[in-house]
CSV table of N, CA, C and O in Angstrom, one decimal:
chain,number,residue,atom,x,y,z
A,1,UNK,N,40.3,0.6,15.5
A,1,UNK,CA,40.6,0.9,16.8
A,1,UNK,C,42.0,0.4,17.1
A,1,UNK,O,42.3,-0.7,16.8
A,2,UNK,N,42.8,1.2,17.7
A,2,UNK,CA,44.2,0.8,18.1
A,2,UNK,C,44.1,-0.3,19.1
A,2,UNK,O,43.3,-0.3,20.0
A,3,UNK,N,45.1,-1.2,19.1
A,3,UNK,CA,45.2,-2.3,20.0
A,3,UNK,C,45.3,-1.8,21.4
A,3,UNK,O,44.6,-2.3,22.3
A,4,UNK,N,46.1,-0.8,21.7
A,4,UNK,CA,46.3,-0.3,23.1
A,4,UNK,C,45.0,0.4,23.6
A,4,UNK,O,44.7,0.2,24.8
A,5,UNK,N,44.3,1.0,22.7
A,5,UNK,CA,43.0,1.6,23.1
A,5,UNK,C,42.0,0.5,23.5
A,5,UNK,O,41.3,0.6,24.5
A,6,UNK,N,42.0,-0.5,22.6
A,6,UNK,CA,41.0,-1.6,22.8
A,6,UNK,C,41.4,-2.3,24.2
A,6,UNK,O,40.5,-2.6,25.0
A,7,UNK,N,42.6,-2.6,24.4
A,7,UNK,CA,43.0,-3.2,25.7
A,7,UNK,C,42.7,-2.4,26.9
A,7,UNK,O,42.3,-2.9,27.9
A,8,UNK,N,42.9,-1.1,26.8
A,8,UNK,CA,42.6,-0.2,27.8
A,8,UNK,C,41.1,-0.2,28.2
A,8,UNK,O,40.7,-0.3,29.3
A,9,UNK,N,40.3,-0.2,27.1
A,9,UNK,CA,38.8,-0.2,27.3
A,9,UNK,C,38.4,-1.6,28.0
A,9,UNK,O,37.5,-1.6,28.8
A,10,UNK,N,39.0,-2.6,27.5
A,10,UNK,CA,38.7,-4.0,28.1
A,10,UNK,C,39.1,-4.1,29.5
A,10,UNK,O,38.4,-4.6,30.3
A,11,UNK,N,40.3,-3.5,29.9
A,11,UNK,CA,40.7,-3.5,31.3
A,11,UNK,C,39.8,-2.7,32.1
A,11,UNK,O,39.5,-3.1,33.3
A,12,UNK,N,39.4,-1.6,31.6
A,12,UNK,CA,38.5,-0.7,32.4
A,12,UNK,C,37.2,-1.5,32.6
A,12,UNK,O,36.6,-1.4,33.7
A,13,UNK,N,36.7,-2.2,31.6
A,13,UNK,CA,35.4,-2.9,31.8
A,13,UNK,C,35.6,-4.0,32.8
A,13,UNK,O,34.7,-4.2,33.7
A,14,UNK,N,36.7,-4.8,32.8
A,14,UNK,CA,36.9,-5.9,33.7
A,14,UNK,C,37.0,-5.4,35.1
A,14,UNK,O,36.5,-6.1,36.0
A,15,UNK,N,37.6,-4.2,35.4
A,15,UNK,CA,37.8,-3.7,36.7
A,15,UNK,C,36.5,-3.0,37.3
A,15,UNK,O,36.4,-2.8,38.5
A,16,UNK,N,35.5,-2.8,36.5
A,16,UNK,CA,34.3,-2.0,36.9
A,16,UNK,C,33.3,-2.9,37.6
A,16,UNK,O,33.3,-4.1,37.4
A,17,UNK,N,32.4,-2.3,38.4
A,17,UNK,CA,31.3,-3.0,39.1
A,17,UNK,C,30.3,-3.3,38.1
A,17,UNK,O,30.2,-2.8,36.9
A,18,UNK,N,29.3,-4.2,38.5
A,18,UNK,CA,28.2,-4.6,37.6
A,18,UNK,C,27.3,-3.5,37.2
A,18,UNK,O,26.6,-3.6,36.2
A,19,UNK,N,27.3,-2.4,38.0
A,19,UNK,CA,26.4,-1.3,37.7
A,19,UNK,C,27.1,-0.2,36.9
A,19,UNK,O,26.4,0.8,36.5
A,20,UNK,N,28.3,-0.4,36.5
A,20,UNK,CA,29.1,0.6,35.8
A,20,UNK,C,28.5,0.8,34.4
A,20,UNK,O,28.0,-0.2,33.8
A,21,UNK,N,28.5,2.0,33.9
A,21,UNK,CA,28.0,2.3,32.5
A,21,UNK,C,29.1,2.5,31.6
A,21,UNK,O,30.1,3.2,31.9
A,22,UNK,N,29.0,2.1,30.3
A,22,UNK,CA,30.0,2.2,29.3
A,22,UNK,C,29.4,2.7,28.0
A,22,UNK,O,28.3,2.6,27.7
A,23,UNK,N,30.3,3.4,27.2
A,23,UNK,CA,29.9,3.9,25.9
A,23,UNK,C,30.0,2.8,24.9
A,23,UNK,O,30.5,1.7,25.1
A,24,UNK,N,29.5,3.1,23.7
A,24,UNK,CA,29.6,2.1,22.6
A,24,UNK,C,31.0,1.8,22.2
A,24,UNK,O,31.2,0.8,21.6
A,25,UNK,N,31.9,2.7,22.5
A,25,UNK,CA,33.4,2.4,22.2
A,25,UNK,C,33.8,1.1,22.9
A,25,UNK,O,34.5,0.2,22.4
A,26,UNK,N,33.4,1.0,24.2
A,26,UNK,CA,33.7,-0.2,25.0
A,26,UNK,C,33.0,-1.5,24.4
A,26,UNK,O,33.7,-2.5,24.3
A,27,UNK,N,31.8,-1.3,24.0
A,27,UNK,CA,31.1,-2.5,23.4
A,27,UNK,C,31.8,-2.9,22.2
A,27,UNK,O,32.0,-4.1,21.9
A,28,UNK,N,32.2,-2.0,21.3
A,28,UNK,CA,32.9,-2.3,20.1
A,28,UNK,C,34.2,-3.0,20.4
A,28,UNK,O,34.6,-3.9,19.7
A,29,UNK,N,34.9,-2.5,21.4
A,29,UNK,CA,36.2,-3.2,21.8
A,29,UNK,C,35.9,-4.6,22.3
A,29,UNK,O,36.7,-5.5,21.9
A,30,UNK,N,34.9,-4.8,23.1
A,30,UNK,CA,34.6,-6.2,23.6
A,30,UNK,C,34.2,-7.1,22.5
A,30,UNK,O,34.5,-8.3,22.5
A,31,UNK,N,33.4,-6.6,21.5
A,31,UNK,CA,32.9,-7.4,20.5
A,31,UNK,C,33.8,-7.5,19.3
A,31,UNK,O,33.6,-8.2,18.3
A,32,UNK,N,34.9,-6.7,19.3
A,32,UNK,CA,35.8,-6.6,18.2
A,32,UNK,C,35.1,-6.3,16.9
A,32,UNK,O,35.2,-7.0,15.9
A,33,UNK,N,34.3,-5.2,16.9
A,33,UNK,CA,33.6,-4.8,15.7
A,33,UNK,C,33.6,-3.2,15.7
A,33,UNK,O,34.2,-2.6,16.6
A,34,UNK,N,33.0,-2.7,14.6
A,34,UNK,CA,33.0,-1.2,14.4
A,34,UNK,C,31.9,-0.6,15.2
A,34,UNK,O,30.9,-1.2,15.6
A,35,UNK,N,32.0,0.7,15.4
A,35,UNK,CA,30.9,1.5,16.0
A,35,UNK,C,29.7,1.4,15.1
A,35,UNK,O,28.5,1.4,15.6
A,36,UNK,N,29.8,1.4,13.8
A,36,UNK,CA,28.7,1.2,12.9
A,36,UNK,C,27.9,0.0,13.1
A,36,UNK,O,26.7,0.0,13.1
A,37,UNK,N,28.6,-1.1,13.4
A,37,UNK,CA,27.9,-2.4,13.8
A,37,UNK,C,27.1,-2.3,15.0
A,37,UNK,O,26.0,-2.7,15.1
A,38,UNK,N,27.7,-1.6,16.1
A,38,UNK,CA,27.0,-1.4,17.3
A,38,UNK,C,25.8,-0.6,17.1
A,38,UNK,O,24.7,-0.9,17.6
A,39,UNK,N,25.9,0.5,16.3
A,39,UNK,CA,24.7,1.4,16.1
A,39,UNK,C,23.7,0.6,15.3
A,39,UNK,O,22.5,0.8,15.5
A,40,UNK,N,24.1,-0.1,14.3
A,40,UNK,CA,23.1,-0.9,13.4
A,40,UNK,C,22.4,-1.9,14.3
A,40,UNK,O,21.1,-2.0,14.2
A,41,UNK,N,23.1,-2.6,15.1
A,41,UNK,CA,22.5,-3.6,16.0
A,41,UNK,C,21.5,-3.0,17.0
A,41,UNK,O,20.4,-3.5,17.2
A,42,UNK,N,21.9,-1.8,17.5
A,42,UNK,CA,21.0,-1.1,18.4
A,42,UNK,C,19.7,-0.7,17.7
A,42,UNK,O,18.6,-0.8,18.2
A,43,UNK,N,19.9,-0.1,16.5
A,43,UNK,CA,18.7,0.3,15.7
A,43,UNK,C,17.8,-0.8,15.4
A,43,UNK,O,16.6,-0.7,15.4
A,44,UNK,N,18.4,-2.0,15.1
A,44,UNK,CA,17.6,-3.2,14.7
A,44,UNK,C,17.0,-3.9,15.9
A,44,UNK,O,16.2,-4.8,15.7
A,45,UNK,N,17.4,-3.5,17.1
A,45,UNK,CA,16.9,-4.1,18.3
A,45,UNK,C,17.5,-5.5,18.6
A,45,UNK,O,16.9,-6.3,19.4
A,46,UNK,N,18.7,-5.7,18.1
A,46,UNK,CA,19.3,-7.0,18.4
A,46,UNK,C,20.7,-6.9,19.1
A,46,UNK,O,21.4,-7.9,19.3
A,47,UNK,N,21.0,-5.7,19.5
A,47,UNK,CA,22.3,-5.5,20.2
A,47,UNK,C,22.1,-5.6,21.7
A,47,UNK,O,21.1,-6.0,22.2
A,48,UNK,N,23.2,-5.1,22.4
A,48,UNK,CA,23.2,-5.1,23.8
A,48,UNK,C,22.1,-4.1,24.3
A,48,UNK,O,22.0,-3.0,23.8
A,49,UNK,N,21.3,-4.5,25.3
A,49,UNK,CA,20.4,-3.5,25.9
A,49,UNK,C,21.1,-2.2,26.3
A,49,UNK,O,22.2,-2.3,26.9
A,50,UNK,N,20.5,-1.1,26.1
A,50,UNK,CA,21.1,0.2,26.4
A,50,UNK,C,20.2,1.1,27.2
A,50,UNK,O,19.0,0.9,27.4
A,51,UNK,N,20.8,2.1,27.8
A,51,UNK,CA,20.1,3.2,28.5
A,51,UNK,C,20.4,4.5,27.7
A,51,UNK,O,21.5,4.8,27.4
A,52,UNK,N,19.3,5.2,27.4
A,52,UNK,CA,19.4,6.4,26.7
A,52,UNK,C,19.3,7.5,27.8
A,52,UNK,O,18.4,7.6,28.6
A,53,UNK,N,20.3,8.4,27.8
A,53,UNK,CA,20.5,9.5,28.8
A,53,UNK,C,20.6,10.8,28.0
A,53,UNK,O,21.8,11.1,27.6
A,54,UNK,N,19.5,11.4,27.6
A,54,UNK,CA,19.6,12.6,26.8
A,54,UNK,C,20.0,12.1,25.4
A,54,UNK,O,19.4,11.3,24.8
A,55,UNK,N,21.1,12.7,24.9
A,55,UNK,CA,21.7,12.3,23.6
A,55,UNK,C,22.7,11.1,23.7
A,55,UNK,O,23.1,10.6,22.7
A,56,UNK,N,23.0,10.7,24.9
A,56,UNK,CA,24.0,9.7,25.2
A,56,UNK,C,23.4,8.3,25.3
A,56,UNK,O,22.3,8.2,25.8
A,57,UNK,N,24.1,7.3,24.8
A,57,UNK,CA,23.7,5.9,25.0
A,57,UNK,C,24.7,5.3,25.8
A,57,UNK,O,25.9,5.4,25.6
A,58,UNK,N,24.3,4.6,26.9
A,58,UNK,CA,25.2,3.9,27.8
A,58,UNK,C,24.7,2.4,28.0
A,58,UNK,O,23.6,2.1,27.8
A,59,UNK,N,25.7,1.6,28.3
A,59,UNK,CA,25.5,0.2,28.5
A,59,UNK,C,25.9,-0.2,29.9
A,59,UNK,O,27.0,0.0,30.3
A,60,UNK,N,25.0,-0.9,30.6
A,60,UNK,CA,25.4,-1.4,32.0
A,60,UNK,C,26.1,-2.7,31.8
A,60,UNK,O,25.8,-3.6,31.0
A,61,UNK,N,27.2,-2.9,32.6
A,61,UNK,CA,28.0,-4.1,32.6
A,61,UNK,C,27.2,-5.3,32.8
A,61,UNK,O,27.4,-6.3,32.1
A,62,UNK,N,26.3,-5.4,33.7
A,62,UNK,CA,25.4,-6.6,33.9
A,62,UNK,C,24.6,-6.9,32.7
A,62,UNK,O,24.5,-8.1,32.3
A,63,UNK,N,24.2,-5.9,31.9
A,63,UNK,CA,23.4,-6.1,30.7
A,63,UNK,C,24.3,-6.7,29.6
A,63,UNK,O,24.0,-7.5,28.8
A,64,UNK,N,25.6,-6.1,29.5
A,64,UNK,CA,26.5,-6.6,28.6
A,64,UNK,C,26.8,-8.1,28.8
A,64,UNK,O,26.8,-8.9,27.9
A,65,UNK,N,27.1,-8.4,30.1
A,65,UNK,CA,27.4,-9.8,30.4
A,65,UNK,C,26.3,-10.7,30.0
A,65,UNK,O,26.5,-11.8,29.4
A,66,UNK,N,25.0,-10.3,30.4
A,66,UNK,CA,23.9,-11.2,30.1
A,66,UNK,C,23.7,-11.4,28.6
A,66,UNK,O,23.4,-12.5,28.1
A,67,UNK,N,23.9,-10.3,27.8
A,67,UNK,CA,23.8,-10.4,26.3
A,67,UNK,C,24.9,-11.4,25.8
A,67,UNK,O,24.6,-12.2,24.9
A,68,UNK,N,26.1,-11.2,26.3
A,68,UNK,CA,27.2,-12.1,25.8
A,68,UNK,C,26.9,-13.6,26.1
A,68,UNK,O,27.2,-14.5,25.3
A,69,UNK,N,26.4,-13.8,27.3
A,69,UNK,CA,26.1,-15.2,27.7
A,69,UNK,C,25.0,-15.9,26.9
A,69,UNK,O,25.0,-17.1,26.8
A,70,UNK,N,24.1,-15.1,26.3
A,70,UNK,CA,23.0,-15.6,25.4
A,70,UNK,C,23.6,-16.1,24.1
A,70,UNK,O,22.9,-16.8,23.4
A,71,UNK,N,24.8,-15.7,23.7
A,71,UNK,CA,25.4,-16.1,22.5
A,71,UNK,C,26.3,-17.2,22.6
A,71,UNK,O,27.3,-17.1,23.3
A,72,UNK,N,26.0,-18.4,22.0
A,72,UNK,CA,26.8,-19.6,22.2
A,72,UNK,C,28.0,-19.6,21.3
A,72,UNK,O,27.9,-19.0,20.1
A,73,UNK,N,29.1,-20.2,21.7
A,73,UNK,CA,30.2,-20.4,20.9
A,73,UNK,C,29.9,-21.5,19.9
A,73,UNK,O,29.3,-22.5,20.3
A,74,UNK,N,30.3,-21.4,18.7
A,74,UNK,CA,30.1,-22.4,17.7
A,74,UNK,C,31.3,-22.7,16.9
A,74,UNK,O,32.3,-21.9,16.9
A,75,UNK,N,31.4,-23.8,16.2
A,75,UNK,CA,32.6,-24.2,15.5
A,75,UNK,C,32.3,-24.2,14.0
A,75,UNK,O,33.3,-24.4,13.2
A,76,UNK,N,31.1,-23.9,13.6
A,76,UNK,CA,30.8,-23.8,12.1
A,76,UNK,C,29.6,-23.0,11.9
A,76,UNK,O,28.8,-22.8,12.8
A,77,UNK,N,29.4,-22.6,10.7
A,77,UNK,CA,28.1,-21.8,10.4
A,77,UNK,C,26.9,-22.7,10.4
A,77,UNK,O,25.8,-22.3,10.8
A,78,UNK,N,27.1,-24.0,10.1
A,78,UNK,CA,26.0,-25.0,10.2
A,78,UNK,C,25.5,-25.1,11.7
A,78,UNK,O,24.3,-25.0,12.0
A,79,UNK,N,26.5,-25.1,12.6
A,79,UNK,CA,26.1,-25.2,14.0
A,79,UNK,C,25.4,-23.9,14.5
A,79,UNK,O,24.5,-24.0,15.2
A,80,UNK,N,25.9,-22.8,13.9
A,80,UNK,CA,25.3,-21.5,14.3
A,80,UNK,C,23.8,-21.5,13.8
A,80,UNK,O,22.9,-21.0,14.5
A,81,UNK,N,23.6,-22.0,12.6
A,81,UNK,CA,22.2,-22.0,12.1
A,81,UNK,C,21.3,-23.0,12.9
A,81,UNK,O,20.2,-22.7,13.1
A,82,UNK,N,21.9,-24.1,13.4
A,82,UNK,CA,21.1,-25.0,14.3
A,82,UNK,C,20.7,-24.3,15.6
A,82,UNK,O,19.6,-24.4,16.0
A,83,UNK,N,21.6,-23.5,16.2
A,83,UNK,CA,21.3,-22.7,17.4
A,83,UNK,C,20.2,-21.7,17.1
A,83,UNK,O,19.2,-21.6,17.8
A,84,UNK,N,20.3,-21.1,15.9
A,84,UNK,CA,19.2,-20.1,15.5
A,84,UNK,C,17.9,-20.7,15.3
A,84,UNK,O,16.9,-20.2,15.8
A,85,UNK,N,17.8,-21.9,14.7
A,85,UNK,CA,16.6,-22.6,14.5
A,85,UNK,C,16.0,-23.1,15.8
A,85,UNK,O,14.8,-23.0,16.0
A,86,UNK,N,16.8,-23.6,16.7
A,86,UNK,CA,16.4,-24.1,18.0
A,86,UNK,C,15.8,-22.9,18.8
A,86,UNK,O,14.7,-23.1,19.3
A,87,UNK,N,16.4,-21.8,18.8
A,87,UNK,CA,15.9,-20.6,19.5
A,87,UNK,C,14.5,-20.2,18.9
A,87,UNK,O,13.6,-19.8,19.7
A,88,UNK,N,14.4,-20.2,17.6
A,88,UNK,CA,13.2,-19.8,17.0
A,88,UNK,C,12.0,-20.8,17.4
A,88,UNK,O,10.9,-20.3,17.7
A,89,UNK,N,12.3,-22.1,17.3
A,89,UNK,CA,11.3,-23.1,17.7
A,89,UNK,C,10.9,-22.9,19.2
A,89,UNK,O,9.7,-23.0,19.5
A,90,UNK,N,11.9,-22.6,20.1
A,90,UNK,CA,11.6,-22.4,21.5
A,90,UNK,C,10.7,-21.2,21.7
A,90,UNK,O,9.8,-21.2,22.5
A,91,UNK,N,11.0,-20.1,21.0
A,91,UNK,CA,10.3,-18.9,21.1
A,91,UNK,C,8.8,-19.1,20.6
A,91,UNK,O,7.9,-18.6,21.2
A,92,UNK,N,8.7,-19.8,19.5
A,92,UNK,CA,7.3,-20.1,19.0
A,92,UNK,C,6.5,-21.0,20.0
A,92,UNK,O,5.4,-20.8,20.2
A,93,UNK,N,7.2,-21.9,20.6
A,93,UNK,CA,6.5,-22.8,21.5
A,93,UNK,C,6.1,-22.1,22.8
A,93,UNK,O,5.0,-22.3,23.3
A,94,UNK,N,7.0,-21.2,23.3
A,94,UNK,CA,6.6,-20.4,24.5
A,94,UNK,C,5.5,-19.4,24.2
A,94,UNK,O,4.7,-19.1,25.2
A,95,UNK,N,5.3,-18.9,23.0
A,95,UNK,CA,4.3,-18.0,22.7
A,95,UNK,C,2.9,-18.6,22.6
A,95,UNK,O,1.9,-17.9,22.6
A,96,UNK,N,2.8,-19.9,22.6
A,96,UNK,CA,1.5,-20.6,22.4
A,96,UNK,C,0.9,-20.8,23.8
A,96,UNK,O,1.4,-20.9,24.8
């Protein structure tokens, strides 16, 4: 994706209301990844929550924000694994 296109999509996202809907192009720009990654994550059920409208897939800004906030910044892969293990333990504890 071209830099000017990515910046344009990000500016559009920032200026929009919380109920605004966006395409997967915007999600890819925000996450700095490919459309294939967005589609794979959606298929696997681990991506940003989406709304299916006929053949179109759209993402609500408030859902995008909530999804991004659930992902912690880390400084190493070891730290990332610790967050993953902690979340797994918390989920298992909550299900009991």
